[in-house]
CSV table of C-alpha atoms in Angstrom, one decimal:
chain,number,residue,atom,x,y,z
A,17,MET,CA,153.5,154.2,105.7
A,18,THR,CA,154.8,150.0,103.9
A,19,ALA,CA,152.6,151.9,101.6
A,20,THR,CA,151.6,148.2,97.3
A,21,THR,CA,152.7,150.7,95.0
A,22,GLY,CA,153.5,153.2,97.6
A,23,PRO,CA,154.9,152.9,101.2
A,24,GLY,CA,153.9,149.2,102.1
A,25,ALA,CA,154.7,149.3,99.1
A,26,ALA,CA,156.5,152.2,100.9
A,27,SER,CA,157.9,148.2,102.0
A,28,GLY,CA,156.6,147.4,98.9
A,29,ALA,CA,156.7,153.9,101.0
A,30,GLY,CA,156.3,157.0,100.9
A,31,ALA,CA,157.6,159.2,99.3
A,32,THR,CA,161.1,161.6,95.8
A,33,GLY,CA,161.5,159.6,92.7
A,34,GLY,CA,162.1,156.0,92.5
A,35,ALA,CA,165.5,156.1,90.8
A,36,GLY,CA,166.7,159.0,92.9
A,37,ALA,CA,165.7,157.2,96.1
A,38,ALA,CA,167.6,154.0,95.1
A,39,GLY,CA,170.7,156.2,94.6
A,40,THR,CA,170.3,157.9,97.9
A,41,VAL,CA,169.9,154.6,99.7
A,42,GLY,CA,172.9,153.2,97.8
A,43,ALA,CA,174.9,156.3,98.9
A,44,THR,CA,173.7,156.0,102.5
A,45,ALA,CA,174.8,152.3,102.6
A,46,GLY,CA,178.3,153.5,102.3
A,47,ALA,CA,180.6,155.2,99.8
A,48,GLY,CA,183.3,152.6,100.5
A,49,ALA,CA,181.1,149.8,99.2
A,50,ALA,CA,180.2,151.8,96.1
A,51,GLY,CA,183.9,152.5,95.5
A,52,ARG,CA,184.7,148.8,95.6
A,53,ARG,CA,181.8,148.0,93.2
A,54,GLY,CA,183.1,150.6,90.8
A,55,ALA,CA,186.7,149.4,91.0
A,56,SER,CA,185.8,145.7,90.5
A,57,GLY,CA,187.2,144.5,87.2
A,58,GLY,CA,186.7,140.8,87.0
A,59,GLY,CA,183.5,138.9,87.0
A,60,GLY,CA,184.3,137.2,90.4
A,61,ARG,CA,185.0,140.5,92.1
A,62,ALA,CA,182.0,142.2,90.6
A,63,ALA,CA,179.8,139.3,91.9
A,64,ARG,CA,181.3,139.6,95.4
A,65,ALA,CA,180.7,143.4,95.2
A,66,GLN,CA,176.9,142.8,94.9
A,67,ALA,CA,176.8,141.3,98.5
A,68,PRO,CA,177.0,144.6,100.4
A,69,ALA,CA,174.1,146.2,98.5
A,70,SER,CA,172.0,143.0,99.1
A,71,THR,CA,172.8,143.0,102.8
A,72,ALA,CA,172.1,146.7,103.1
A,73,THR,CA,168.7,146.2,101.5
A,74,ARG,CA,167.9,143.3,103.9
A,75,VAL,CA,168.9,145.5,106.8
A,76,LEU,CA,166.6,148.3,105.6
A,77,ASP,CA,163.7,146.0,105.0
A,78,THR,CA,164.0,144.5,108.5
A,79,ALA,CA,164.5,147.8,110.2
A,80,GLU,CA,161.6,149.3,108.4
A,81,ARG,CA,159.2,146.6,109.6
A,82,LEU,CA,160.5,146.9,113.1
A,83,VAL,CA,159.9,150.6,113.1
A,84,GLN,CA,156.4,150.2,111.8
A,85,VAL,CA,155.5,147.7,114.5
A,86,ARG,CA,157.6,148.7,117.5
A,87,GLY,CA,158.8,152.2,116.8
A,88,PHE,CA,162.4,153.4,116.3
A,89,ASN,CA,163.2,153.2,120.0
A,90,GLY,CA,161.8,149.7,120.2
A,91,PHE,CA,164.6,147.8,118.5
A,92,SER,CA,168.4,147.7,118.5
A,93,TYR,CA,171.1,146.6,116.1
A,94,ALA,CA,171.2,143.3,118.1
A,95,ASP,CA,167.6,142.6,117.0
A,96,ILE,CA,168.4,143.1,113.4
A,97,ALA,CA,171.6,141.1,113.6
A,98,ALA,CA,169.8,138.2,115.3
A,99,GLU,CA,167.0,138.2,112.7
A,100,LEU,CA,169.3,138.4,109.6
A,101,GLN,CA,172.0,136.2,111.3
A,102,ILE,CA,174.7,138.6,110.7
A,103,THR,CA,177.1,140.3,113.0
A,104,LYS,CA,176.6,143.8,114.4
A,105,ALA,CA,180.0,144.7,112.9
A,106,SER,CA,178.4,144.0,109.5
A,107,LEU,CA,175.5,146.3,110.3
A,108,HIS,CA,177.9,149.1,111.3
A,109,TYR,CA,179.7,148.6,108.1
A,110,HIS,CA,176.6,149.5,106.1
A,111,PHE,CA,175.1,152.0,108.6
A,112,ALA,CA,177.7,153.3,111.0
A,113,THR,CA,175.1,154.5,113.5
A,114,LYS,CA,171.4,153.8,114.2
A,115,ALA,CA,170.7,157.4,113.2
A,116,ASP,CA,172.3,156.8,109.8
A,117,LEU,CA,170.0,153.8,109.4
A,118,GLY,CA,167.0,155.8,110.4
A,119,GLU,CA,167.7,158.6,107.9
A,120,ALA,CA,168.1,156.0,105.1
A,121,LEU,CA,164.8,154.5,106.1
A,122,ILE,CA,162.9,157.7,105.8
A,123,THR,CA,164.6,158.6,102.5
A,124,ARG,CA,163.6,155.2,101.0
A,125,TYR,CA,160.1,155.2,102.4
A,126,ALA,CA,159.4,158.8,101.3
A,127,ALA,CA,160.7,158.1,97.8
A,128,ARG,CA,158.4,155.2,97.4
A,129,PHE,CA,155.4,157.0,98.7
A,130,LEU,CA,156.0,160.0,96.4
A,131,GLN,CA,156.5,157.6,93.5
A,132,ALA,CA,153.1,156.2,94.3
A,133,LEU,CA,151.6,159.6,94.3
A,134,ALA,CA,153.2,160.3,90.9
A,135,GLU,CA,151.5,157.3,89.6
A,136,VAL,CA,148.2,158.5,91.0
A,137,ASP,CA,148.7,161.7,89.1
A,138,ALA,CA,149.6,159.8,85.9
A,139,ASP,CA,146.2,158.2,85.9
A,140,GLY,CA,144.6,161.5,85.2
A,141,ALA,CA,141.7,160.9,87.6
A,142,ALA,CA,139.6,163.6,89.2
A,143,GLY,CA,140.2,165.1,92.6
A,144,PRO,CA,137.9,162.7,94.6
A,145,ALA,CA,139.5,159.6,93.0
A,146,LYS,CA,143.0,161.0,93.7
A,147,LEU,CA,142.1,161.5,97.4
A,148,ALA,CA,140.6,158.0,97.6
A,149,ALA,CA,143.8,156.6,96.1
A,150,TYR,CA,145.8,158.6,98.6
A,151,ALA,CA,143.8,157.1,101.6
A,152,LYS,CA,144.3,153.7,100.1
A,153,LEU,CA,148.1,153.9,100.5
A,154,TYR,CA,147.5,154.2,104.2
A,155,ALA,CA,145.0,151.4,104.2
A,156,ASP,CA,147.3,149.0,102.4
A,157,VAL,CA,150.0,149.6,105.1
A,158,LEU,CA,147.5,149.0,107.9
A,159,SER,CA,146.3,145.8,106.2
A,160,GLU,CA,149.8,144.4,106.8
A,161,GLN,CA,149.5,145.1,110.6
A,162,LYS,CA,151.9,148.0,110.2
A,163,MET,CA,151.8,151.8,110.8
A,164,CYS,CA,153.0,154.6,108.5
A,165,LEU,CA,156.7,154.7,109.1
A,166,CYS,CA,156.8,158.5,109.4
A,167,GLY,CA,153.7,158.4,111.6
A,168,MET,CA,155.4,156.1,114.0
A,169,LEU,CA,158.5,158.3,114.0
A,170,ALA,CA,156.4,161.4,114.5
A,171,ALA,CA,155.3,159.8,117.8
A,172,GLU,CA,158.9,159.6,118.8
A,173,TYR,CA,159.9,162.9,117.4
A,174,PRO,CA,161.5,164.6,120.4
A,175,THR,CA,163.9,161.5,120.9
A,176,LEU,CA,165.0,161.4,117.2
A,177,PRO,CA,168.4,162.8,116.0
A,178,THR,CA,168.1,166.1,114.2
A,179,PRO,CA,168.7,164.7,110.7
A,180,MET,CA,165.8,162.2,111.2
A,181,GLN,CA,163.6,164.9,112.5
A,182,SER,CA,164.2,167.0,109.4
A,183,ALA,CA,163.5,164.0,107.2
A,184,VAL,CA,160.2,163.3,109.0
A,185,LEU,CA,159.0,166.9,108.5
A,186,GLY,CA,160.1,166.7,104.8
A,187,PHE,CA,157.9,163.6,104.3
A,188,PHE,CA,154.8,165.3,105.7
A,189,ASP,CA,155.5,168.6,103.9
A,190,ALA,CA,155.7,166.7,100.6
A,191,ASN,CA,152.5,164.9,101.3
A,192,GLU,CA,150.7,168.1,102.2
A,193,ALA,CA,152.1,169.9,99.1
A,194,TRP,CA,150.7,167.1,96.9
A,195,LEU,CA,147.4,167.2,98.6
A,196,GLU,CA,147.3,171.0,98.3
A,197,THR,CA,147.7,170.7,94.6
A,198,VAL,CA,145.0,168.1,94.2
A,199,LEU,CA,142.6,170.2,96.3
A,200,GLU,CA,143.2,173.4,94.4
A,201,GLN,CA,142.7,171.5,91.1
A,202,GLY,CA,139.5,169.9,92.5
A,203,ARG,CA,138.1,173.2,93.6
A,204,ALA,CA,138.8,174.7,90.3
A,205,ASP,CA,137.1,172.0,88.3
A,206,GLY,CA,134.2,171.7,90.7
A,207,SER,CA,134.9,168.1,91.8
A,208,LEU,CA,135.9,169.1,95.4
A,209,GLU,CA,134.5,171.6,97.8
A,210,PHE,CA,135.9,173.0,101.0
A,211,THR,CA,136.3,176.3,102.7
A,212,GLY,CA,139.6,178.1,103.6
A,213,PRO,CA,143.1,177.6,102.2
A,214,ALA,CA,143.8,174.3,100.4
A,215,ARG,CA,146.8,174.0,102.7
A,216,ASP,CA,144.8,173.9,105.8
A,217,THR,CA,142.6,171.1,104.3
A,218,ALA,CA,145.6,169.2,103.2
A,219,ARG,CA,147.0,169.3,106.8
A,220,MET,CA,143.6,168.1,108.0
A,221,ILE,CA,143.7,165.1,105.6
A,222,VAL,CA,147.1,164.0,106.6
A,223,SER,CA,146.4,164.4,110.4
A,224,GLY,CA,143.0,162.7,110.0
A,225,LEU,CA,144.4,159.6,108.2
A,226,GLU,CA,147.4,159.3,110.5
A,227,GLY,CA,145.2,159.6,113.5
A,228,ALA,CA,142.8,157.1,112.2
A,229,MET,CA,145.5,154.6,111.7
A,230,LEU,CA,146.7,155.1,115.3
A,231,VAL,CA,143.3,154.6,116.8
A,232,THR,CA,142.5,151.7,114.6
A,233,ARG,CA,145.5,149.8,115.7
A,234,PRO,CA,144.5,148.7,119.2
A,235,TYR,CA,141.1,147.6,117.8
A,236,GLY,CA,142.6,145.4,115.1
A,237,ASP,CA,139.7,146.5,112.9
A,238,ALA,CA,140.8,147.7,109.4
A,239,ASP,CA,137.2,148.5,108.6
A,240,ARG,CA,137.3,151.1,111.3
A,241,PHE,CA,139.9,153.0,109.4
A,242,GLN,CA,138.1,152.6,106.0
A,243,ARG,CA,134.9,154.2,107.5
A,244,ALA,CA,136.8,157.0,109.0
A,245,ALA,CA,138.7,157.8,105.8
A,246,ALA,CA,135.6,157.5,103.7
A,247,CYS,CA,133.8,159.9,106.0
A,248,LEU,CA,136.7,162.4,106.1
A,249,LEU,CA,137.0,162.5,102.2
A,250,ALA,CA,133.3,162.4,101.5
A,251,ARG,CA,133.0,165.8,103.1
A,252,LEU,CA,135.3,167.3,100.5
A,253,THR,CA,133.2,166.0,97.5
A,254,ALA,CA,131.3,168.8,95.8
A,255,PRO,CA,127.5,168.3,95.8
A,256,ALA,CA,125.9,167.4,92.6
A,257,GLY,CA,122.3,168.5,92.0
A,258,GLY,CA,122.0,169.4,95.7
A,259,ALA,CA,123.1,166.1,97.1
A,260,PRO,CA,126.5,164.7,97.9
A,261,ALA,CA,128.1,162.9,95.1
A,262,GLY,CA,127.2,159.1,95.2
A,263,SER,CA,124.4,159.6,97.7
A,264,THR,CA,121.0,158.0,97.3
A,265,PRO,CA,117.8,160.0,97.0
A,266,ALA,CA,116.8,158.8,100.4
A,267,GLY,CA,119.9,160.6,101.9
A,268,GLY,CA,122.3,157.6,102.1
A,269,PRO,CA,126.0,158.1,102.8
A,270,ALA,CA,128.0,160.2,100.5
A,271,ARG,CA,130.7,158.5,98.5
A,272,LEU,CA,133.6,159.7,96.5
A,273,ARG,CA,132.9,160.1,92.7
């Protein structure tokens, strides 16, 4: 997912703290570049040392978009080099292998996604509103004609290098853990209702939203995703006075509170 505050914003994703992610991406871009930046003494040398970080960010931005549109196996370093008008040697300077690039992409995307979830928590809204905000992160990515980054990578999971596989699983595990907490809190305060363990419902939400994005894509109809997400989440909203929250007396569609 480039989740506005999150992933599209995760280009704007996904998911472990903003500052920590920036540090991780900087480290992934190359210790050598960091060492030169730290060693720079004069203003001219310091200014030149900024270039590697800028190029690394441009590479990450371009690669992220390509993954979200084509998939990880659908582009090469030659594609990135041509688009950014840089040499492949420059790409390898920042990310020695495509696997290194892929791992850095997931780290950055996941950090942004989780930062977006932290902002949702900070708003102090009730469970239904938090779930709606979570679904909106996916909708925002889809509105840019992109897919969730880790959703695309999950489709290619068997072909990914082991570190990337672990990072993809970590993204989904973190999302499910956040949802599990929201669901448990919602069941405790009466705003959400579901049967069975919260973890199972959390997995259902992630699977449902990722699947809805995938099926919506060939139709090119964002409203199709919106309806599917609303239907999925409305079933978790606790009844109020014997009727689904937000429903009309005539039995209209349930809505999140």
